[in-house]
XYZ file of C-alpha atoms in Angstrom:
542
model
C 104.117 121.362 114.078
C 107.504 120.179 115.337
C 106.452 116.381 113.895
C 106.837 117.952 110.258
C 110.017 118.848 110.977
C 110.938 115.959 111.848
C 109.647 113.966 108.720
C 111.405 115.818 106.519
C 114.526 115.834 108.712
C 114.298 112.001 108.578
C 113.852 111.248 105.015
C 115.658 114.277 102.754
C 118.881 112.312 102.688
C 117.726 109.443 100.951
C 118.001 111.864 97.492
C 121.350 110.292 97.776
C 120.126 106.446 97.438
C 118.954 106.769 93.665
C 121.361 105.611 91.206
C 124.592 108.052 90.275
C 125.114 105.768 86.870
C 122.973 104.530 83.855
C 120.004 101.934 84.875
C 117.492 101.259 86.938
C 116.236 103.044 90.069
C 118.407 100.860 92.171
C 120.641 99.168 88.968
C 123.856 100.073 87.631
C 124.113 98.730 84.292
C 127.873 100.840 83.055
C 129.882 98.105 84.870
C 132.612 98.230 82.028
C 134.301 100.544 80.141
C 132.688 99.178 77.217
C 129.266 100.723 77.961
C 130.467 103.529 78.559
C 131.735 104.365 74.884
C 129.210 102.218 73.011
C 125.853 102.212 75.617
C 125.131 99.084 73.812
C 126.865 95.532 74.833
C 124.107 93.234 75.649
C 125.119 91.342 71.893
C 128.694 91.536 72.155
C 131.523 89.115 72.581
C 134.335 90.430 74.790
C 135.371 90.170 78.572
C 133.006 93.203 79.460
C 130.321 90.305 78.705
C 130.611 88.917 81.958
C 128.167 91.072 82.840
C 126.224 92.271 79.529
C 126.408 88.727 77.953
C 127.800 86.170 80.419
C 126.578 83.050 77.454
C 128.566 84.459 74.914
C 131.989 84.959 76.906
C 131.884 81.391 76.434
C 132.644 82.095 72.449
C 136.173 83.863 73.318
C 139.073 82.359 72.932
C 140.653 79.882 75.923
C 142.428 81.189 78.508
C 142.211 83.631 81.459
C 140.644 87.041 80.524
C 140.857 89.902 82.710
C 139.325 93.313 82.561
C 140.512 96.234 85.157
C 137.916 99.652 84.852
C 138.080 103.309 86.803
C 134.791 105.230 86.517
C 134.351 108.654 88.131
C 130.908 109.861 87.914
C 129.851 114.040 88.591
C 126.601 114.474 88.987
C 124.380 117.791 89.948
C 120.567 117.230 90.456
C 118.218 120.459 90.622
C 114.650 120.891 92.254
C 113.126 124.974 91.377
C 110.515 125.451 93.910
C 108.173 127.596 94.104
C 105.973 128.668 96.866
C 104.260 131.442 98.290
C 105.681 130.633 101.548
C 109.292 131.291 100.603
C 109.029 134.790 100.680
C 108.394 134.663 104.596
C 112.172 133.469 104.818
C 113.763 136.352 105.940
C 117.647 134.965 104.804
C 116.289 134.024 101.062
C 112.325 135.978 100.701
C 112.532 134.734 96.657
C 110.487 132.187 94.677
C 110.754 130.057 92.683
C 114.076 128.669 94.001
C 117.030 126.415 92.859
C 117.840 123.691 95.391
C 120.959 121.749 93.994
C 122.114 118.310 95.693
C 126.064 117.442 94.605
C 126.900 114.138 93.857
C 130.501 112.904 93.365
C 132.144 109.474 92.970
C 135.650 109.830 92.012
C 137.195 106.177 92.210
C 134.338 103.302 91.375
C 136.326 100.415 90.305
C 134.997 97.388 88.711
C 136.561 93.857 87.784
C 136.007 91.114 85.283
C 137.493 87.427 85.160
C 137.154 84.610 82.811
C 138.407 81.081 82.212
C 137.685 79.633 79.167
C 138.406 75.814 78.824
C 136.598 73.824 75.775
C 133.447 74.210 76.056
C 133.102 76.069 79.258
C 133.413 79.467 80.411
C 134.128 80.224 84.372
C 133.446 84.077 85.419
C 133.642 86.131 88.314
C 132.711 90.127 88.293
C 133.057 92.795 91.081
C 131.349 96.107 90.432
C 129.182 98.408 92.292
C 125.782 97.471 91.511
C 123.729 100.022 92.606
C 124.197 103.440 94.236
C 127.780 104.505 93.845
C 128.368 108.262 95.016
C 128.076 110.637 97.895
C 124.850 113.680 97.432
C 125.299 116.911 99.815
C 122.700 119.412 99.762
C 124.394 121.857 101.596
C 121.058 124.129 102.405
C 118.534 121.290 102.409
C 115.857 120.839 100.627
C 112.330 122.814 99.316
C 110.999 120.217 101.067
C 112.825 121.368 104.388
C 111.509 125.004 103.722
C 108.054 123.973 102.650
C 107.219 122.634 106.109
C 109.402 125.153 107.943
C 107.125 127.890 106.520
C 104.324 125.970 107.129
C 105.148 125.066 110.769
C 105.857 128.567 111.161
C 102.276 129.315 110.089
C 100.611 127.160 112.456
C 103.088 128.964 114.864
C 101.375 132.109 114.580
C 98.220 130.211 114.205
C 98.695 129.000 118.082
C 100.091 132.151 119.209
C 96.915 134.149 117.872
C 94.760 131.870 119.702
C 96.867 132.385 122.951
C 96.841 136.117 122.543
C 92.989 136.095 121.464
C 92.406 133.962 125.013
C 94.292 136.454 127.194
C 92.817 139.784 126.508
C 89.347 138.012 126.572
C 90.600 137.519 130.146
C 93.061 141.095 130.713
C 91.890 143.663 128.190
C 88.232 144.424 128.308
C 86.978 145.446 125.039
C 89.845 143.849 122.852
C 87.952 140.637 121.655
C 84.798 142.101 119.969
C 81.278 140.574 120.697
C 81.698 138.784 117.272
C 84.922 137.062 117.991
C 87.054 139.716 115.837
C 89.977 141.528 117.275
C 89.535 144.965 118.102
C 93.044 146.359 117.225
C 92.328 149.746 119.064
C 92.713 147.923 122.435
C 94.537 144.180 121.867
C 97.140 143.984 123.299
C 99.719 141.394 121.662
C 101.773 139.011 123.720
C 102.873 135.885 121.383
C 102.062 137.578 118.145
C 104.010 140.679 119.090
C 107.237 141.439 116.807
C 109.264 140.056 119.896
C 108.371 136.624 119.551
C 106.465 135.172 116.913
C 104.748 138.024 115.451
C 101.549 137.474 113.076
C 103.527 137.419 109.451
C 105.020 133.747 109.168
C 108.511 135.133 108.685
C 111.345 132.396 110.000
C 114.838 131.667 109.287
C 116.493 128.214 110.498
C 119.497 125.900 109.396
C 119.664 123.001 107.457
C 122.217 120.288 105.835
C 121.659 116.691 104.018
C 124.352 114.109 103.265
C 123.823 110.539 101.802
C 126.263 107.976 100.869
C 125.020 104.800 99.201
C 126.943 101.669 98.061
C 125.437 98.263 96.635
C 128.962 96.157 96.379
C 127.823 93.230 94.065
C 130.017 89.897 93.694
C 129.184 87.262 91.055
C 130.092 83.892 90.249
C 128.490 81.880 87.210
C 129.484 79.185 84.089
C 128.728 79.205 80.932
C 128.127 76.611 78.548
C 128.631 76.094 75.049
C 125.862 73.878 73.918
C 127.145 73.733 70.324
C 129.059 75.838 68.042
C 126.297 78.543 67.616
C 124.788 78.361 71.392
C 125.537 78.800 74.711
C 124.106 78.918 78.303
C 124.361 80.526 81.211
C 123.684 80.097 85.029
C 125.705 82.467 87.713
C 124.366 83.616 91.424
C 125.470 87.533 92.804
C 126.155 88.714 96.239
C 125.420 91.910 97.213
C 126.626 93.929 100.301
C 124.692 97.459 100.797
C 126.089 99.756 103.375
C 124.652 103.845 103.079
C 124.621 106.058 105.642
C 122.560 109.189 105.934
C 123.514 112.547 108.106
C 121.893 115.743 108.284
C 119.650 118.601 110.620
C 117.174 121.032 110.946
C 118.527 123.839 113.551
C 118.467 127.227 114.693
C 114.715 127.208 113.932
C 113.155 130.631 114.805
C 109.778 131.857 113.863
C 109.277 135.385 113.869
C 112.089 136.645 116.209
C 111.146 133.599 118.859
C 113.618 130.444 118.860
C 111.456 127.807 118.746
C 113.218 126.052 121.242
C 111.705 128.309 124.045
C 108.151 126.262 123.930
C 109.723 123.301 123.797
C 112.397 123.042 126.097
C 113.836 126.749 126.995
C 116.887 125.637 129.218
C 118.476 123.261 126.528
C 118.961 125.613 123.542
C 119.924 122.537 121.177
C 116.071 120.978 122.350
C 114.307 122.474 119.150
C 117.224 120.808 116.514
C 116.710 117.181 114.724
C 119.394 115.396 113.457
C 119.886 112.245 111.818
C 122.757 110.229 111.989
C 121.497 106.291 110.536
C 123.599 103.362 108.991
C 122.053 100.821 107.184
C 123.350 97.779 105.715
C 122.106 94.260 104.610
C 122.828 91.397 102.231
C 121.260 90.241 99.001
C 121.269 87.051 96.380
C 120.614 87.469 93.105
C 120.129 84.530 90.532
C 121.007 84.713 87.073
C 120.216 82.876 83.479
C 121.406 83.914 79.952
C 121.509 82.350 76.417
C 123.461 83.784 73.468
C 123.090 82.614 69.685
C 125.520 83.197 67.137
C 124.794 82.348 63.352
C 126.548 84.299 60.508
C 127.365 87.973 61.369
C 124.582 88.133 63.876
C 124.522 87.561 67.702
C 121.619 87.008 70.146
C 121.514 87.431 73.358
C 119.359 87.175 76.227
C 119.490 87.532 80.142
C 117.280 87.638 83.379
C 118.244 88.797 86.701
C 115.756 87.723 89.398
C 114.481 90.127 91.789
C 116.993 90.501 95.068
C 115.685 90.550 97.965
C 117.068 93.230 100.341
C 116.654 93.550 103.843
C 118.711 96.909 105.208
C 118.961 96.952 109.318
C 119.771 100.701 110.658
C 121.942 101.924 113.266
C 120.946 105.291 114.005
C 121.591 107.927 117.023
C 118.794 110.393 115.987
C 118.041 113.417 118.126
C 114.407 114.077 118.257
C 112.387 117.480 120.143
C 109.269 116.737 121.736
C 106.058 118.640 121.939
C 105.058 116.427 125.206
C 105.693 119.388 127.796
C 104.381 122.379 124.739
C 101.377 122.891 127.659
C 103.581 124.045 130.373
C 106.401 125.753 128.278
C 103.433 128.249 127.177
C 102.195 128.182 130.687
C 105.574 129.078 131.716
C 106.180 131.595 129.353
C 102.680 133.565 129.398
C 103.713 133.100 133.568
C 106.811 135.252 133.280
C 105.255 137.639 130.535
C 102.195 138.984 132.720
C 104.959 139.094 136.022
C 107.244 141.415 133.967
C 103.865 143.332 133.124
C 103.659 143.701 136.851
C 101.136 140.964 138.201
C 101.877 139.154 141.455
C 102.914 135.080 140.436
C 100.563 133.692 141.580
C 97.532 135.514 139.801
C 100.092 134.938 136.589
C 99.984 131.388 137.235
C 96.481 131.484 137.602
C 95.436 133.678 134.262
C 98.243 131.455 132.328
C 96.177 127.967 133.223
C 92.691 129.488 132.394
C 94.416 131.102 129.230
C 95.234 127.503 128.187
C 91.834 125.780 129.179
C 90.225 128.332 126.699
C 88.345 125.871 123.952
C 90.227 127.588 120.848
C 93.147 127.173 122.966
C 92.611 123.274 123.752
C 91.434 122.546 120.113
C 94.534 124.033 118.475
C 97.071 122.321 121.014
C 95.296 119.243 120.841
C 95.441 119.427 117.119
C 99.201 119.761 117.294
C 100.104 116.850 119.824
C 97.543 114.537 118.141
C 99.266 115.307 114.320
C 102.632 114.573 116.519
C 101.472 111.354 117.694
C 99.767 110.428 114.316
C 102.460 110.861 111.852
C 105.394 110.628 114.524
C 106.222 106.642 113.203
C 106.036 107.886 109.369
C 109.035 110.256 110.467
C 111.339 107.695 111.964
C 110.088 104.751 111.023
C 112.481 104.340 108.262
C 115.367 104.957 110.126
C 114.269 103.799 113.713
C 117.212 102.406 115.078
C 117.423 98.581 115.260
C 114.768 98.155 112.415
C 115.028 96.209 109.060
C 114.090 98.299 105.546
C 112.715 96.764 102.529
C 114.921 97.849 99.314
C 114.718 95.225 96.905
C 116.686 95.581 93.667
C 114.069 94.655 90.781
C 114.399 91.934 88.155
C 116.093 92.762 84.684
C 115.224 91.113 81.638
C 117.873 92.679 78.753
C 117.696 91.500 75.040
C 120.504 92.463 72.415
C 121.063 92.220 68.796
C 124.664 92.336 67.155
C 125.537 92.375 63.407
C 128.764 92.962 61.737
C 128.158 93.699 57.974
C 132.197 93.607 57.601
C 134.814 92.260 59.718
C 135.754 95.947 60.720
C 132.247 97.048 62.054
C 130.120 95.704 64.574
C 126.458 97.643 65.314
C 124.282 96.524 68.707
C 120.705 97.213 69.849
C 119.369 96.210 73.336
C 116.241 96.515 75.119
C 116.509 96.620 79.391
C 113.178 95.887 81.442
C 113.207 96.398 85.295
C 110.128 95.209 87.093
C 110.578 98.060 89.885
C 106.846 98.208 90.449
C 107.151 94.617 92.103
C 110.298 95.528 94.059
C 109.110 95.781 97.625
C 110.172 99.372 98.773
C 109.889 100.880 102.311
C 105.914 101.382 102.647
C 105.291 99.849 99.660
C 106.898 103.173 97.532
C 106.691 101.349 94.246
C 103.455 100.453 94.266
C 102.842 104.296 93.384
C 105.220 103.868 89.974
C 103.192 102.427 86.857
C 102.952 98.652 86.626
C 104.993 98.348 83.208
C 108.450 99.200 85.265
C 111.710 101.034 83.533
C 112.334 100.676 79.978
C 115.952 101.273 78.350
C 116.755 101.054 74.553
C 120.321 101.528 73.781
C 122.507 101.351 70.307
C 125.833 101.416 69.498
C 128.090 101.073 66.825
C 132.044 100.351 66.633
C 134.952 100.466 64.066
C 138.132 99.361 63.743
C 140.143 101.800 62.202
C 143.217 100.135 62.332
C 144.282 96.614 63.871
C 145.540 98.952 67.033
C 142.513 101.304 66.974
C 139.150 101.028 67.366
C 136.576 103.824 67.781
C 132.625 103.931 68.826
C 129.825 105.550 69.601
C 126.464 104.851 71.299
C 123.205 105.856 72.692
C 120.626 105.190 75.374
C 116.848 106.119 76.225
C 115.778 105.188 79.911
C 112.025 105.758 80.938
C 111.121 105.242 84.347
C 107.576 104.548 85.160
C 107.102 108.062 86.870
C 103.573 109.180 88.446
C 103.035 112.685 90.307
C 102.456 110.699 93.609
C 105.838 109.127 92.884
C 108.229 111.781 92.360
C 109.203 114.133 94.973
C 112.941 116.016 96.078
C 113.759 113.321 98.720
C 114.154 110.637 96.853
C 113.301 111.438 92.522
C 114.482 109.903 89.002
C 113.646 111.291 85.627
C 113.877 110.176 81.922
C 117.209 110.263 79.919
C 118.900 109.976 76.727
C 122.671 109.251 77.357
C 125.588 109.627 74.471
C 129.008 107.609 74.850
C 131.902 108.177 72.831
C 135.492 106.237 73.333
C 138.196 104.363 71.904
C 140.111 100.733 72.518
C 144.056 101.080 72.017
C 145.327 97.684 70.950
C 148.601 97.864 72.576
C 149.585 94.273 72.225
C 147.047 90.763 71.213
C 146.614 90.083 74.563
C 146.443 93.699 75.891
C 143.923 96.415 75.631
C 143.127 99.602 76.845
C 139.628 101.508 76.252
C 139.030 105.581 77.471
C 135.415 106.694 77.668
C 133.251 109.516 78.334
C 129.261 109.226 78.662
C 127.035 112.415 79.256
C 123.001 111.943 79.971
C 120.811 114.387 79.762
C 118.176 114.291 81.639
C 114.455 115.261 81.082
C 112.301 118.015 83.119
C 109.363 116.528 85.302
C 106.803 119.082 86.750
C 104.273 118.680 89.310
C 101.770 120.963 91.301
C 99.802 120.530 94.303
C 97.662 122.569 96.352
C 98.735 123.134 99.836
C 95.499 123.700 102.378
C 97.242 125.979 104.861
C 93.822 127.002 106.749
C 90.126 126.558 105.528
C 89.453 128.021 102.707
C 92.833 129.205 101.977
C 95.107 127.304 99.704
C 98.170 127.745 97.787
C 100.325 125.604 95.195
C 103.768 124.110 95.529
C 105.124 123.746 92.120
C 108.280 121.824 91.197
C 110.806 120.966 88.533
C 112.928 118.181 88.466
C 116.362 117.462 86.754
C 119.505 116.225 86.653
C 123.239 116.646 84.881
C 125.344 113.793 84.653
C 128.882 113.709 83.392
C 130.901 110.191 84.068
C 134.777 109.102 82.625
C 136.567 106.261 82.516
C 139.072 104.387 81.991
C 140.508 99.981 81.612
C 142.602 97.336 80.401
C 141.867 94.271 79.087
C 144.455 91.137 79.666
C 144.160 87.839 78.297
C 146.699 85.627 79.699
């Protein structure tokens, strides 16, 4: 039982690693202001271009071109559970239930650089590439409580057995010839209302924080092959550091700490926490074309996959179920001495109680489950190890036409291949094949020479299954809306507000739980997410 605890322990806080911004499931794609107000750049000519269009940049005038952007990004994501189990919690006894993680990234800076010189175009951009907030889920997860009612289940489940053994042994007439209890004479010991008791009922603590930052750092030339084309070749760095925090304590089933059959002099030997670092390095290489001919624009670029290796540091406190045999042995021990038995007949009815066969099967059952799953726990954040979490490739396409001089309308199309991007234990193998899909649009105006408004929109569609999604680590479909402005202050000087909201689509999934033979229930859940981000730049040529 205690191995469940400690898989969920080990892996809630990665519903921090997903993506705070627009994108992919590990891609930021609002690295300008820009985006943020129009959604759609990928066919535009302008500084933000260094990373939407890094051929066309080449089409701007000569000079240096700078662009300086503040993003802050608030974003709530909600999980309703519900579960039979829940109403065993004797702090919260309601389902369904809201679990809400809190994600907040106040100051996300990003920078763009450009020198033009005849027919080249030298660029440089610093943004945050992927990741890009804190999440806290101050009261865990309904993943936490699923398995906490669960364990607490096979609690009782072990405690019955225990009980059923010793007044086979004590208390003639309590087991009846067919196995059944008789309740006229049983006599309870670890199913009494003292300890465990024989409803499922527990209580217990638990907190989740994540932090997750991919730092990316590019370098690239383009080319102007004639007056209508250009090229494009650049390479990215990429520096990921998260870190991941959180526990499972105070665990009690019925009114028993469960601490007592693990370890009962060390009341903190019953509690997991996490505490894991993980960083790594990353190159990504980069092409892009851009074709200008009348008042259109094409553009095209391809990011190759990155391939990221993250290496933990972790201090992770663990229980351990090795000595469950003699922590029941030692409490059944005291139990029948208070009842008035000399200690050593106790010792001796406490070591047949446990060599009973229902006994044996159900321990058993517990320490093999332990051993079985106990490197799917940790094994992601084992300290010392290295963890796949490759960014995918991006193809993007975009369109631009201008039917006047004073308004300029984009389309663009995103692809990420995340099905090929190697995740820990091959994750994204369960997403479909055909990756993320974006389509964005956006239209500007100038309303004067010092002001110019615009608008934009953007679809993302993730290549979800059931198996895939899940309140650990979970992404659903969007539409965003942008709205800004660009204040023209001087020729040479710019500055561009911004507001984008997403929202975010509902995914629902079911599965039945097996809790015993022949008795199941279902675990139903509803994911979603709100997403408000602002922002804020200027724009220097110089």
């Amino acid at each position: 039982m205690v191995n469940k605890f400690k898989t969920v322990c080990l892996t809630a806080a990665i519903a921090s690693s997903s993506a705070t911004f627009a994108g992919g499931l590990l891609t930021n794609t609002n690295q300008h202001v820009a985006f943020n107000r129009m959604m759609s750049r990928e066919a535009s000519i302008g500084i933000d271009g260094v990373y939407y269009n890094p051929a066309g940049v080449v089409f701007m005038g000569e000079g240096n071109h700078l662009a300086i952007n503040w993003q802050m990004a608030y974003q709530t994501r909600t999980i309703k559970n519900d579960y039979k189990l829940f109403t065993n919690n004797v702090n919260n006894p309601t389902t369904p239930r809201d679990f809400k993680g809190k994600a907040f990234a106040p100051v996300i800076p990003s920078f763009q650089y450009a020198y033009n010189k005849g027919r080249w175009s030298f660029q440089g951009n610093f943004a945050l590439t992927g990741g890009g907030g804190k999440c806290t889920f101050d009261n865990g997860l309904g993943s936490f409580e699923k398995i906490v009612g669960e364990t607490a289940m096979g609690a009782i489940g072990l405690a019955r057995a225990v009980d059923q053994a010793a007044n086979k042994l004590l208390v003639p007439g309590s087991i009846n010839p067919d196995g059944t209890i008789n309740p006229n004479k049983f006599v309870p010991m670890f199913t009494s209302d003292k300890a465990f008791g024989s409803k499922g009922s527990y209580s217990f603590n638990s907190y989740m924080h994540g932090r997750q930052y991919y730092f990316g750092l590019s370098a690239g030339a383009a080319y102007k092959v004639s007056d209508n084309f250009s090229v494009y070749a650049g390479l990215r760095g990429i520096y990921a550091t998260c870190n991941y925090y959180g526990y499972v304590k105070d665990i009690k089933v019925g009114n028993m700490p469960l601490y007592q059959v693990l370890d009962p002099s060390k009341e903190n030997s019953a509690n997991i926490e996490l505490s894991c670092d993980q960083s790594g390095i990353g190159f990504t290489p980069m092409l892009a074309v851009d074709y200008k001919t009348g008042r259109w624009n094409f553009s095209a670029k391809y990011e190759f996959k990155t391939r990221m290796r993250l290496k933990n540091k972790s201090v992770n406190k663990l229980p351990s179920i090795g000595n469950l045999d003699d922590n029941l042995k030692d409490q059944m021990t005291r139990t029948l001495q208070n009842k008035g038995l000399p200690q050593e007949q106790a010792m001796q009815i406490s070591s047949a109680i446990l060599t009973d066969k229902n006994v044996v099967k159900t321990t058993a059952g517990l320490k093999q489950q332990f051993d079985s799953k106990i490197n799917e726990a940790i094994g992601e954040y084992a300290d010392g190890k290295k963890i796949a979490g490759d960014i995918p490739s991006l193809l993007t396409v975009g369109v631009g036409y201008s039917p006047i001089d004073e308004l300029h309308i984009n389309v663009g199309f995103h692809w990420f291949d995340d099905y090929n991007a190697t995740s820990y234990n091959n994750r994204n193998k369960l997403l479909k094949k055909r990756g993320t899909l974006e389509f964005n649009a956006g239209v500007e105006y100038d309303v004067t020479k010092k002001i110019t408004v615009s608008t934009g929109w953007q679809n993302t569609n993730y290549g979800l299954t059931d198996k895939y999604m899940d309140d650990k680590s979970f992404v659903v479909g969007s539409n965003s809306v942008g709205v800004g402005g660009v204040y023209h202050i001087t020729k040479k000087l710019d500055f561009t507000v911004a507001y984008f909201h997403t929202f975010y689509n509902h995914v629902k999934t079911s599965e039945e739980v097996t809790l015993a033979p022949g008795k199941t229930v279902t675990y139903n859940s509803d994911y979603t997410r709100n997403n408000n981000a602002f922002a804020a730049g200027v724009n220097i040529t110089f």
